[in-house]
């Protein structure tokens, strides 16, 4: 399989806008999660199942470039793919496009997997804890 790109339409709400009438920059963060969840679901995995097994995947880093404004009433889609998968961290690439297919926002998010033990979060090796999931990411990630 080649690079897989998940796509999800975003419902833009009036509450997502700022005083300038454009989408507030912080609103994009939740849309990135929608994209990651769509990708995970599309390839047959379940983040909630991961959590029930005692693991979490917190965001470690976000890199966003805002290229074109979105406004209330626009159609928008988030596209997400696996950019890098080291076995310890996963870097997801993303772009948010408008209804005309123009890239409005792009960048990456980096996540790590942790296990909560006695109230503390401890990083774990994704490829050891979820070997099949890791292998699937290897199969669909960007080839460099």
mmCIF file of N, CA, C and O in Angstrom, residues 13-118:
data_model
loop_
_atom_site.group_PDB
_atom_site.id
_atom_site.type_symbol
_atom_site.label_atom_id
_atom_site.label_comp_id
_atom_site.label_asym_id
_atom_site.label_seq_id
_atom_site.Cartn_x
_atom_site.Cartn_y
_atom_site.Cartn_z
ATOM 1 N N UNK A 13 -18.357 25.982 12.738
ATOM 2 C CA UNK A 13 -19.388 26.610 13.556
ATOM 3 C C UNK A 13 -19.085 28.096 13.738
ATOM 4 O O UNK A 13 -17.918 28.515 13.702
ATOM 5 N N UNK A 14 -20.107 28.872 13.977
ATOM 6 C CA UNK A 14 -19.916 30.296 14.260
ATOM 7 C C UNK A 14 -18.976 30.471 15.454
ATOM 8 O O UNK A 14 -18.144 31.382 15.478
ATOM 9 N N UNK A 15 -19.080 29.567 16.426
ATOM 10 C CA UNK A 15 -18.229 29.631 17.623
ATOM 11 C C UNK A 15 -16.750 29.447 17.297
ATOM 12 O O UNK A 15 -15.893 29.746 18.130
ATOM 13 N N UNK A 16 -16.420 28.963 16.099
ATOM 14 C CA UNK A 16 -15.027 28.773 15.689
ATOM 15 C C UNK A 16 -14.378 30.057 15.190
ATOM 16 O O UNK A 16 -13.185 30.081 14.937
ATOM 17 N N UNK A 17 -15.161 31.135 15.056
ATOM 18 C CA UNK A 17 -14.628 32.368 14.479
ATOM 19 C C UNK A 17 -14.091 33.312 15.562
ATOM 20 O O UNK A 17 -14.382 33.165 16.736
ATOM 21 N N UNK A 18 -13.325 34.293 15.103
ATOM 22 C CA UNK A 18 -12.806 35.307 16.014
ATOM 23 C C UNK A 18 -13.464 36.659 15.691
ATOM 24 O O UNK A 18 -14.362 36.729 14.850
ATOM 25 N N UNK A 19 -13.014 37.711 16.308
ATOM 26 C CA UNK A 19 -13.619 39.034 16.112
ATOM 27 C C UNK A 19 -13.406 39.580 14.702
ATOM 28 O O UNK A 19 -14.086 40.508 14.285
ATOM 29 N N UNK A 20 -12.469 38.986 13.952
ATOM 30 C CA UNK A 20 -12.214 39.447 12.585
ATOM 31 C C UNK A 20 -13.096 38.716 11.575
ATOM 32 O O UNK A 20 -13.007 38.960 10.380
ATOM 33 N N UNK A 21 -13.909 37.776 12.072
ATOM 34 C CA UNK A 21 -14.803 37.045 11.178
ATOM 35 C C UNK A 21 -14.167 35.854 10.492
ATOM 36 O O UNK A 21 -14.759 35.260 9.594
ATOM 37 N N UNK A 22 -12.944 35.512 10.889
ATOM 38 C CA UNK A 22 -12.272 34.338 10.331
ATOM 39 C C UNK A 22 -12.154 33.278 11.418
ATOM 40 O O UNK A 22 -12.403 33.546 12.591
ATOM 41 N N UNK A 23 -11.772 32.105 11.011
ATOM 42 C CA UNK A 23 -11.644 31.014 11.976
ATOM 43 C C UNK A 23 -10.510 31.329 12.947
ATOM 44 O O UNK A 23 -9.382 31.623 12.543
ATOM 45 N N UNK A 24 -10.815 31.269 14.218
ATOM 46 C CA UNK A 24 -9.843 31.503 15.293
ATOM 47 C C UNK A 24 -8.736 30.449 15.195
ATOM 48 O O UNK A 24 -9.012 29.262 15.013
ATOM 49 N N UNK A 25 -7.496 30.877 15.325
ATOM 50 C CA UNK A 25 -6.363 29.967 15.128
ATOM 51 C C UNK A 25 -6.408 28.744 16.041
ATOM 52 O O UNK A 25 -6.011 27.658 15.654
ATOM 53 N N UNK A 26 -6.912 28.885 17.257
ATOM 54 C CA UNK A 26 -6.978 27.756 18.178
ATOM 55 C C UNK A 26 -7.988 26.689 17.762
ATOM 56 O O UNK A 26 -7.871 25.531 18.167
ATOM 57 N N UNK A 27 -8.964 27.068 16.939
ATOM 58 C CA UNK A 27 -9.971 26.094 16.492
ATOM 59 C C UNK A 27 -9.350 24.979 15.658
ATOM 60 O O UNK A 27 -9.873 23.862 15.614
ATOM 61 N N UNK A 28 -8.251 25.280 14.997
ATOM 62 C CA UNK A 28 -7.628 24.296 14.122
ATOM 63 C C UNK A 28 -7.126 23.077 14.896
ATOM 64 O O UNK A 28 -7.115 21.967 14.382
ATOM 65 N N UNK A 29 -6.708 23.272 16.141
ATOM 66 C CA UNK A 29 -6.155 22.179 16.940
ATOM 67 C C UNK A 29 -7.156 21.033 17.076
ATOM 68 O O UNK A 29 -6.811 19.870 16.909
ATOM 69 N N UNK A 30 -8.414 21.359 17.363
ATOM 70 C CA UNK A 30 -9.414 20.292 17.496
ATOM 71 C C UNK A 30 -9.659 19.605 16.162
ATOM 72 O O UNK A 30 -9.944 18.408 16.126
ATOM 73 N N UNK A 31 -9.527 20.328 15.067
ATOM 74 C CA UNK A 31 -9.722 19.726 13.748
ATOM 75 C C UNK A 31 -8.607 18.733 13.433
ATOM 76 O O UNK A 31 -8.826 17.737 12.738
ATOM 77 N N UNK A 32 -7.413 18.981 13.942
ATOM 78 C CA UNK A 32 -6.302 18.043 13.719
ATOM 79 C C UNK A 32 -6.605 16.717 14.390
ATOM 80 O O UNK A 32 -6.280 15.647 13.872
ATOM 81 N N UNK A 33 -7.233 16.780 15.558
ATOM 82 C CA UNK A 33 -7.625 15.554 16.241
ATOM 83 C C UNK A 33 -8.691 14.808 15.444
ATOM 84 O O UNK A 33 -8.653 13.576 15.356
ATOM 85 N N UNK A 34 -9.628 15.529 14.860
ATOM 86 C CA UNK A 34 -10.627 14.886 14.001
ATOM 87 C C UNK A 34 -9.943 14.128 12.875
ATOM 88 O O UNK A 34 -10.329 13.007 12.531
ATOM 89 N N UNK A 35 -8.930 14.741 12.301
ATOM 90 C CA UNK A 35 -8.187 14.092 11.215
ATOM 91 C C UNK A 35 -7.457 12.844 11.666
ATOM 92 O O UNK A 35 -7.494 11.804 10.992
ATOM 93 N N UNK A 36 -6.791 12.922 12.822
ATOM 94 C CA UNK A 36 -6.079 11.737 13.340
ATOM 95 C C UNK A 36 -7.057 10.611 13.645
ATOM 96 O O UNK A 36 -6.801 9.446 13.331
ATOM 97 N N UNK A 37 -8.188 10.963 14.270
ATOM 98 C CA UNK A 37 -9.181 9.930 14.602
ATOM 99 C C UNK A 37 -9.747 9.289 13.334
ATOM 100 O O UNK A 37 -9.974 8.083 13.298
ATOM 101 N N UNK A 38 -9.931 10.077 12.279
ATOM 102 C CA UNK A 38 -10.430 9.531 11.020
ATOM 103 C C UNK A 38 -9.417 8.566 10.425
ATOM 104 O O UNK A 38 -9.768 7.473 9.972
ATOM 105 N N UNK A 39 -8.146 8.935 10.445
ATOM 106 C CA UNK A 39 -7.099 8.062 9.915
ATOM 107 C C UNK A 39 -7.056 6.747 10.693
ATOM 108 O O UNK A 39 -7.042 5.664 10.098
ATOM 109 N N UNK A 40 -7.056 6.839 12.012
ATOM 110 C CA UNK A 40 -6.997 5.648 12.862
ATOM 111 C C UNK A 40 -8.193 4.744 12.590
ATOM 112 O O UNK A 40 -8.039 3.525 12.431
ATOM 113 N N UNK A 41 -9.370 5.331 12.491
ATOM 114 C CA UNK A 41 -10.582 4.553 12.219
ATOM 115 C C UNK A 41 -10.537 3.931 10.819
ATOM 116 O O UNK A 41 -10.870 2.755 10.641
ATOM 117 N N UNK A 42 -10.088 4.703 9.829
ATOM 118 C CA UNK A 42 -10.026 4.209 8.450
ATOM 119 C C UNK A 42 -9.149 2.973 8.309
ATOM 120 O O UNK A 42 -9.446 2.095 7.495
ATOM 121 N N UNK A 43 -8.066 2.904 9.084
ATOM 122 C CA UNK A 43 -7.156 1.761 8.933
ATOM 123 C C UNK A 43 -7.482 0.621 9.900
ATOM 124 O O UNK A 43 -6.760 -0.362 9.976
ATOM 125 N N UNK A 44 -8.594 0.758 10.635
ATOM 126 C CA UNK A 44 -9.098 -0.357 11.429
ATOM 127 C C UNK A 44 -8.676 -0.407 12.885
ATOM 128 O O UNK A 44 -8.779 -1.456 13.521
ATOM 129 N N UNK A 45 -8.232 0.711 13.434
ATOM 130 C CA UNK A 45 -7.837 0.724 14.838
ATOM 131 C C UNK A 45 -8.773 1.617 15.642
ATOM 132 O O UNK A 45 -9.595 2.331 15.095
ATOM 133 N N UNK A 46 -8.637 1.570 16.970
ATOM 134 C CA UNK A 46 -9.589 2.235 17.843
ATOM 135 C C UNK A 46 -8.837 2.883 19.002
ATOM 136 O O UNK A 46 -8.287 2.192 19.864
ATOM 137 N N UNK A 47 -8.812 4.228 19.007
ATOM 138 C CA UNK A 47 -8.107 4.942 20.067
ATOM 139 C C UNK A 47 -8.713 4.655 21.435
ATOM 140 O O UNK A 47 -7.991 4.507 22.424
ATOM 141 N N UNK A 48 -10.043 4.541 21.509
ATOM 142 C CA UNK A 48 -10.681 4.251 22.805
ATOM 143 C C UNK A 48 -10.252 2.889 23.343
ATOM 144 O O UNK A 48 -10.073 2.720 24.550
ATOM 145 N N UNK A 49 -10.066 1.928 22.458
ATOM 146 C CA UNK A 49 -9.576 0.607 22.882
ATOM 147 C C UNK A 49 -8.170 0.748 23.480
ATOM 148 O O UNK A 49 -7.847 0.132 24.487
ATOM 149 N N UNK A 50 -7.346 1.588 22.854
ATOM 150 C CA UNK A 50 -6.006 1.847 23.388
ATOM 151 C C UNK A 50 -6.110 2.379 24.813
ATOM 152 O O UNK A 50 -5.397 1.916 25.714
ATOM 153 N N UNK A 51 -7.013 3.340 25.011
ATOM 154 C CA UNK A 51 -7.178 3.915 26.346
ATOM 155 C C UNK A 51 -7.684 2.886 27.353
ATOM 156 O O UNK A 51 -7.237 2.873 28.498
ATOM 157 N N UNK A 52 -8.606 2.037 26.934
ATOM 158 C CA UNK A 52 -9.115 0.999 27.834
ATOM 159 C C UNK A 52 -8.016 0.030 28.250
ATOM 160 O O UNK A 52 -8.089 -0.581 29.313
ATOM 161 N N UNK A 53 -6.994 -0.103 27.414
ATOM 162 C CA UNK A 53 -5.850 -0.966 27.741
ATOM 163 C C UNK A 53 -4.820 -0.228 28.593
ATOM 164 O O UNK A 53 -3.771 -0.780 28.928
ATOM 165 N N UNK A 54 -5.112 1.025 28.945
ATOM 166 C CA UNK A 54 -4.248 1.771 29.857
ATOM 167 C C UNK A 54 -3.225 2.671 29.196
ATOM 168 O O UNK A 54 -2.321 3.180 29.865
ATOM 169 N N UNK A 55 -3.356 2.899 27.885
ATOM 170 C CA UNK A 55 -2.393 3.721 27.157
ATOM 171 C C UNK A 55 -3.069 4.982 26.636
ATOM 172 O O UNK A 55 -4.257 4.994 26.344
ATOM 173 N N UNK A 56 -2.287 6.045 26.533
ATOM 174 C CA UNK A 56 -2.755 7.326 26.008
ATOM 175 C C UNK A 56 -1.746 7.816 24.979
ATOM 176 O O UNK A 56 -0.573 7.412 25.018
ATOM 177 N N UNK A 57 -2.186 8.694 24.099
ATOM 178 C CA UNK A 57 -1.278 9.254 23.090
ATOM 179 C C UNK A 57 -1.375 10.778 23.119
ATOM 180 O O UNK A 57 -2.083 11.387 22.312
ATOM 181 N N UNK A 58 -0.675 11.414 24.052
ATOM 182 C CA UNK A 58 -0.733 12.875 24.134
ATOM 183 C C UNK A 58 0.045 13.537 22.996
ATOM 184 O O UNK A 58 1.009 12.980 22.464
ATOM 185 N N UNK A 59 -0.398 14.739 22.669
ATOM 186 C CA UNK A 59 0.306 15.544 21.682
ATOM 187 C C UNK A 59 1.575 16.085 22.333
ATOM 188 O O UNK A 59 1.540 16.649 23.421
ATOM 189 N N UNK A 60 2.688 15.896 21.670
ATOM 190 C CA UNK A 60 3.990 16.363 22.153
ATOM 191 C C UNK A 60 4.384 17.684 21.479
ATOM 192 O O UNK A 60 5.030 18.532 22.086
ATOM 193 N N UNK A 61 3.988 17.839 20.209
ATOM 194 C CA UNK A 61 4.369 19.029 19.458
ATOM 195 C C UNK A 61 3.340 19.289 18.364
ATOM 196 O O UNK A 61 2.796 18.355 17.788
ATOM 197 N N UNK A 62 3.091 20.572 18.096
ATOM 198 C CA UNK A 62 2.217 20.983 16.998
ATOM 199 C C UNK A 62 2.959 22.041 16.190
ATOM 200 O O UNK A 62 3.521 22.979 16.744
ATOM 201 N N UNK A 63 2.947 21.874 14.874
ATOM 202 C CA UNK A 63 3.559 22.834 13.967
ATOM 203 C C UNK A 63 2.509 23.189 12.922
ATOM 204 O O UNK A 63 2.113 22.333 12.141
ATOM 205 N N UNK A 64 2.044 24.434 12.933
ATOM 206 C CA UNK A 64 0.968 24.857 12.032
ATOM 207 C C UNK A 64 1.413 26.085 11.241
ATOM 208 O O UNK A 64 1.938 27.035 11.809
ATOM 209 N N UNK A 65 1.149 26.049 9.948
ATOM 210 C CA UNK A 65 1.326 27.220 9.101
ATOM 211 C C UNK A 65 -0.050 27.601 8.555
ATOM 212 O O UNK A 65 -0.728 26.772 7.959
ATOM 213 N N UNK A 66 -0.443 28.839 8.805
ATOM 214 C CA UNK A 66 -1.717 29.356 8.327
ATOM 215 C C UNK A 66 -1.458 30.087 7.010
ATOM 216 O O UNK A 66 -0.755 31.091 6.988
ATOM 217 N N UNK A 67 -2.016 29.559 5.913
ATOM 218 C CA UNK A 67 -1.728 30.118 4.599
ATOM 219 C C UNK A 67 -2.886 30.928 4.022
ATOM 220 O O UNK A 67 -2.659 31.878 3.277
ATOM 221 N N UNK A 68 -4.106 30.542 4.334
ATOM 222 C CA UNK A 68 -5.288 31.212 3.768
ATOM 223 C C UNK A 68 -6.405 31.129 4.799
ATOM 224 O O UNK A 68 -6.626 30.076 5.390
ATOM 225 N N UNK A 69 -7.121 32.214 4.980
ATOM 226 C CA UNK A 69 -8.184 32.255 5.981
ATOM 227 C C UNK A 69 -9.391 31.416 5.570
ATOM 228 O O UNK A 69 -9.748 31.342 4.395
ATOM 229 N N UNK A 70 -9.993 30.800 6.577
ATOM 230 C CA UNK A 70 -11.304 30.178 6.429
ATOM 231 C C UNK A 70 -12.293 31.050 7.184
ATOM 232 O O UNK A 70 -11.943 31.662 8.196
ATOM 233 N N UNK A 71 -13.521 31.069 6.704
ATOM 234 C CA UNK A 71 -14.558 31.885 7.345
ATOM 235 C C UNK A 71 -15.777 31.022 7.617
ATOM 236 O O UNK A 71 -15.956 29.958 7.017
ATOM 237 N N UNK A 72 -16.613 31.495 8.506
ATOM 238 C CA UNK A 72 -17.883 30.832 8.781
ATOM 239 C C UNK A 72 -18.655 30.725 7.463
ATOM 240 O O UNK A 72 -18.727 31.678 6.699
ATOM 241 N N UNK A 73 -19.186 29.550 7.189
ATOM 242 C CA UNK A 73 -19.912 29.303 5.945
ATOM 243 C C UNK A 73 -19.079 28.605 4.889
ATOM 244 O O UNK A 73 -19.631 28.060 3.933
ATOM 245 N N UNK A 74 -17.742 28.616 5.047
ATOM 246 C CA UNK A 74 -16.881 27.900 4.110
ATOM 247 C C UNK A 74 -16.999 26.397 4.327
ATOM 248 O O UNK A 74 -17.300 25.947 5.436
ATOM 249 N N UNK A 75 -16.743 25.634 3.294
ATOM 250 C CA UNK A 75 -16.580 24.192 3.452
ATOM 251 C C UNK A 75 -15.091 23.957 3.697
ATOM 252 O O UNK A 75 -14.234 24.628 3.119
ATOM 253 N N UNK A 76 -14.784 23.005 4.549
ATOM 254 C CA UNK A 76 -13.384 22.706 4.859
ATOM 255 C C UNK A 76 -13.224 21.221 5.120
ATOM 256 O O UNK A 76 -14.152 20.550 5.584
ATOM 257 N N UNK A 77 -12.050 20.722 4.803
ATOM 258 C CA UNK A 77 -11.723 19.310 4.968
ATOM 259 C C UNK A 77 -10.328 19.210 5.567
ATOM 260 O O UNK A 77 -9.435 19.967 5.191
ATOM 261 N N UNK A 78 -10.147 18.276 6.496
ATOM 262 C CA UNK A 78 -8.818 18.007 7.026
ATOM 263 C C UNK A 78 -8.334 16.703 6.400
ATOM 264 O O UNK A 78 -9.067 15.713 6.358
ATOM 265 N N UNK A 79 -7.129 16.741 5.882
ATOM 266 C CA UNK A 79 -6.470 15.558 5.309
ATOM 267 C C UNK A 79 -5.293 15.218 6.208
ATOM 268 O O UNK A 79 -4.501 16.095 6.552
ATOM 269 N N UNK A 80 -5.183 13.948 6.550
ATOM 270 C CA UNK A 80 -4.172 13.522 7.527
ATOM 271 C C UNK A 80 -3.460 12.270 7.031
ATOM 272 O O UNK A 80 -4.091 11.375 6.472
ATOM 273 N N UNK A 81 -2.163 12.192 7.287
ATOM 274 C CA UNK A 81 -1.365 11.030 6.914
ATOM 275 C C UNK A 81 -0.257 10.837 7.935
ATOM 276 O O UNK A 81 -0.007 11.698 8.766
ATOM 277 N N UNK A 82 0.412 9.686 7.880
ATOM 278 C CA UNK A 82 1.549 9.416 8.759
ATOM 279 C C UNK A 82 2.804 9.894 8.036
ATOM 280 O O UNK A 82 3.178 9.379 6.991
ATOM 281 N N UNK A 83 3.428 10.902 8.610
ATOM 282 C CA UNK A 83 4.638 11.489 8.044
ATOM 283 C C UNK A 83 5.874 10.695 8.473
ATOM 284 O O UNK A 83 6.767 10.437 7.682
ATOM 285 N N UNK A 84 5.913 10.340 9.760
ATOM 286 C CA UNK A 84 7.064 9.608 10.317
ATOM 287 C C UNK A 84 6.564 8.742 11.468
ATOM 288 O O UNK A 84 5.648 9.124 12.183
ATOM 289 N N UNK A 85 7.182 7.590 11.624
ATOM 290 C CA UNK A 85 6.762 6.641 12.662
ATOM 291 C C UNK A 85 8.009 5.950 13.191
ATOM 292 O O UNK A 85 8.478 4.976 12.614
ATOM 293 N N UNK A 86 8.555 6.456 14.279
ATOM 294 C CA UNK A 86 9.846 5.956 14.759
ATOM 295 C C UNK A 86 9.729 4.750 15.681
ATOM 296 O O UNK A 86 10.729 4.132 16.004
ATOM 297 N N UNK A 87 8.515 4.436 16.105
ATOM 298 C CA UNK A 87 8.348 3.389 17.106
ATOM 299 C C UNK A 87 8.189 3.968 18.493
ATOM 300 O O UNK A 87 7.652 3.327 19.383
ATOM 301 N N UNK A 88 8.664 5.202 18.673
ATOM 302 C CA UNK A 88 8.495 5.916 19.934
ATOM 303 C C UNK A 88 7.490 7.050 19.742
ATOM 304 O O UNK A 88 6.602 7.251 20.546
ATOM 305 N N UNK A 89 7.637 7.766 18.640
ATOM 306 C CA UNK A 89 6.716 8.870 18.360
ATOM 307 C C UNK A 89 6.186 8.723 16.935
ATOM 308 O O UNK A 89 6.832 8.142 16.071
ATOM 309 N N UNK A 90 5.009 9.295 16.738
ATOM 310 C CA UNK A 90 4.405 9.330 15.408
ATOM 311 C C UNK A 90 4.189 10.782 15.032
ATOM 312 O O UNK A 90 3.664 11.563 15.828
ATOM 313 N N UNK A 91 4.632 11.128 13.845
ATOM 314 C CA UNK A 91 4.409 12.470 13.321
ATOM 315 C C UNK A 91 3.351 12.353 12.227
ATOM 316 O O UNK A 91 3.536 11.625 11.249
ATOM 317 N N UNK A 92 2.249 13.054 12.457
ATOM 318 C CA UNK A 92 1.162 13.092 11.485
ATOM 319 C C UNK A 92 1.291 14.368 10.667
ATOM 320 O O UNK A 92 1.461 15.451 11.226
ATOM 321 N N UNK A 93 1.211 14.248 9.360
ATOM 322 C CA UNK A 93 1.134 15.415 8.493
ATOM 323 C C UNK A 93 -0.328 15.747 8.283
ATOM 324 O O UNK A 93 -1.190 14.865 8.359
ATOM 325 N N UNK A 94 -0.613 17.004 8.030
ATOM 326 C CA UNK A 94 -1.997 17.387 7.778
ATOM 327 C C UNK A 94 -2.046 18.616 6.897
ATOM 328 O O UNK A 94 -1.085 19.381 6.787
ATOM 329 N N UNK A 95 -3.189 18.752 6.241
ATOM 330 C CA UNK A 95 -3.534 19.998 5.579
ATOM 331 C C UNK A 95 -5.035 20.179 5.713
ATOM 332 O O UNK A 95 -5.785 19.203 5.776
ATOM 333 N N UNK A 96 -5.426 21.414 5.839
ATOM 334 C CA UNK A 96 -6.846 21.752 5.855
ATOM 335 C C UNK A 96 -7.099 22.537 4.581
ATOM 336 O O UNK A 96 -6.413 23.534 4.304
ATOM 337 N N UNK A 97 -8.044 22.038 3.789
ATOM 338 C CA UNK A 97 -8.343 22.651 2.503
ATOM 339 C C UNK A 97 -9.765 23.200 2.512
ATOM 340 O O UNK A 97 -10.629 22.709 3.243
ATOM 341 N N UNK A 98 -9.995 24.215 1.695
ATOM 342 C CA UNK A 98 -11.350 24.758 1.576
ATOM 343 C C UNK A 98 -12.119 23.979 0.507
ATOM 344 O O UNK A 98 -11.596 23.028 -0.083
ATOM 345 N N UNK A 99 -13.351 24.386 0.260
ATOM 346 C CA UNK A 99 -14.198 23.690 -0.698
ATOM 347 C C UNK A 99 -13.675 23.715 -2.124
ATOM 348 O O UNK A 99 -14.083 22.892 -2.947
ATOM 349 N N UNK A 100 -12.764 24.633 -2.424
ATOM 350 C CA UNK A 100 -12.145 24.699 -3.750
ATOM 351 C C UNK A 100 -10.850 23.891 -3.816
ATOM 352 O O UNK A 100 -10.155 23.919 -4.834
ATOM 353 N N UNK A 101 -10.498 23.209 -2.708
ATOM 354 C CA UNK A 101 -9.285 22.406 -2.676
ATOM 355 C C UNK A 101 -8.018 23.189 -2.380
ATOM 356 O O UNK A 101 -6.920 22.632 -2.439
ATOM 357 N N UNK A 102 -8.148 24.473 -2.054
ATOM 358 C CA UNK A 102 -6.973 25.289 -1.739
ATOM 359 C C UNK A 102 -6.486 24.963 -0.329
ATOM 360 O O UNK A 102 -7.295 24.903 0.605
ATOM 361 N N UNK A 103 -5.181 24.790 -0.163
ATOM 362 C CA UNK A 103 -4.611 24.513 1.154
ATOM 363 C C UNK A 103 -4.631 25.799 1.967
ATOM 364 O O UNK A 103 -4.043 26.807 1.579
ATOM 365 N N UNK A 104 -5.348 25.755 3.089
ATOM 366 C CA UNK A 104 -5.464 26.916 3.969
ATOM 367 C C UNK A 104 -4.510 26.829 5.156
ATOM 368 O O UNK A 104 -4.045 27.848 5.654
ATOM 369 N N UNK A 105 -4.260 25.623 5.601
ATOM 370 C CA UNK A 105 -3.411 25.391 6.766
ATOM 371 C C UNK A 105 -2.698 24.064 6.563
ATOM 372 O O UNK A 105 -3.280 23.129 6.019
ATOM 373 N N UNK A 106 -1.453 23.977 7.012
ATOM 374 C CA UNK A 106 -0.728 22.706 6.897
ATOM 375 C C UNK A 106 0.300 22.620 8.013
ATOM 376 O O UNK A 106 0.624 23.612 8.664
ATOM 377 N N UNK A 107 0.806 21.411 8.245
ATOM 378 C CA UNK A 107 1.820 21.233 9.272
ATOM 379 C C UNK A 107 1.887 19.809 9.764
ATOM 380 O O UNK A 107 1.536 18.877 9.034
ATOM 381 N N UNK A 108 2.331 19.667 11.008
ATOM 382 C CA UNK A 108 2.492 18.342 11.607
ATOM 383 C C UNK A 108 2.087 18.380 13.080
ATOM 384 O O UNK A 108 2.118 19.432 13.719
ATOM 385 N N UNK A 109 1.722 17.218 13.575
ATOM 386 C CA UNK A 109 1.556 17.020 15.013
ATOM 387 C C UNK A 109 2.370 15.791 15.388
ATOM 388 O O UNK A 109 2.407 14.807 14.640
ATOM 389 N N UNK A 110 3.023 15.855 16.516
ATOM 390 C CA UNK A 110 3.821 14.733 17.004
ATOM 391 C C UNK A 110 3.167 14.191 18.262
ATOM 392 O O UNK A 110 2.876 14.950 19.189
ATOM 393 N N UNK A 111 2.941 12.879 18.280
ATOM 394 C CA UNK A 111 2.345 12.224 19.443
ATOM 395 C C UNK A 111 3.267 11.125 19.933
ATOM 396 O O UNK A 111 4.011 10.522 19.152
ATOM 397 N N UNK A 112 3.212 10.878 21.242
ATOM 398 C CA UNK A 112 3.921 9.759 21.844
ATOM 399 C C UNK A 112 2.891 8.909 22.575
ATOM 400 O O UNK A 112 1.788 9.372 22.840
ATOM 401 N N UNK A 113 3.238 7.677 22.863
ATOM 402 C CA UNK A 113 2.334 6.808 23.618
ATOM 403 C C UNK A 113 2.885 6.674 25.029
ATOM 404 O O UNK A 113 4.090 6.481 25.224
ATOM 405 N N UNK A 114 1.989 6.808 26.001
ATOM 406 C CA UNK A 114 2.372 6.698 27.402
ATOM 407 C C UNK A 114 1.438 5.729 28.108
ATOM 408 O O UNK A 114 0.331 5.461 27.658
ATOM 409 N N UNK A 115 1.912 5.206 29.224
ATOM 410 C CA UNK A 115 1.097 4.366 30.106
ATOM 411 C C UNK A 115 1.031 5.084 31.449
ATOM 412 O O UNK A 115 2.033 5.580 31.952
ATOM 413 N N UNK A 116 -0.179 5.128 32.005
ATOM 414 C CA UNK A 116 -0.350 5.763 33.300
ATOM 415 C C UNK A 116 -0.159 4.715 34.385
ATOM 416 O O UNK A 116 -0.857 3.712 34.432
ATOM 417 N N UNK A 117 0.827 4.955 35.240
ATOM 418 C CA UNK A 117 1.138 4.049 36.342
ATOM 419 C C UNK A 117 1.233 4.881 37.613
ATOM 420 O O UNK A 117 2.045 5.798 37.704
ATOM 421 N N UNK A 118 0.387 4.552 38.589
ATOM 422 C CA UNK A 118 0.372 5.266 39.869
ATOM 423 C C UNK A 118 0.293 6.790 39.698
ATOM 424 O O UNK A 118 1.008 7.541 40.357
#
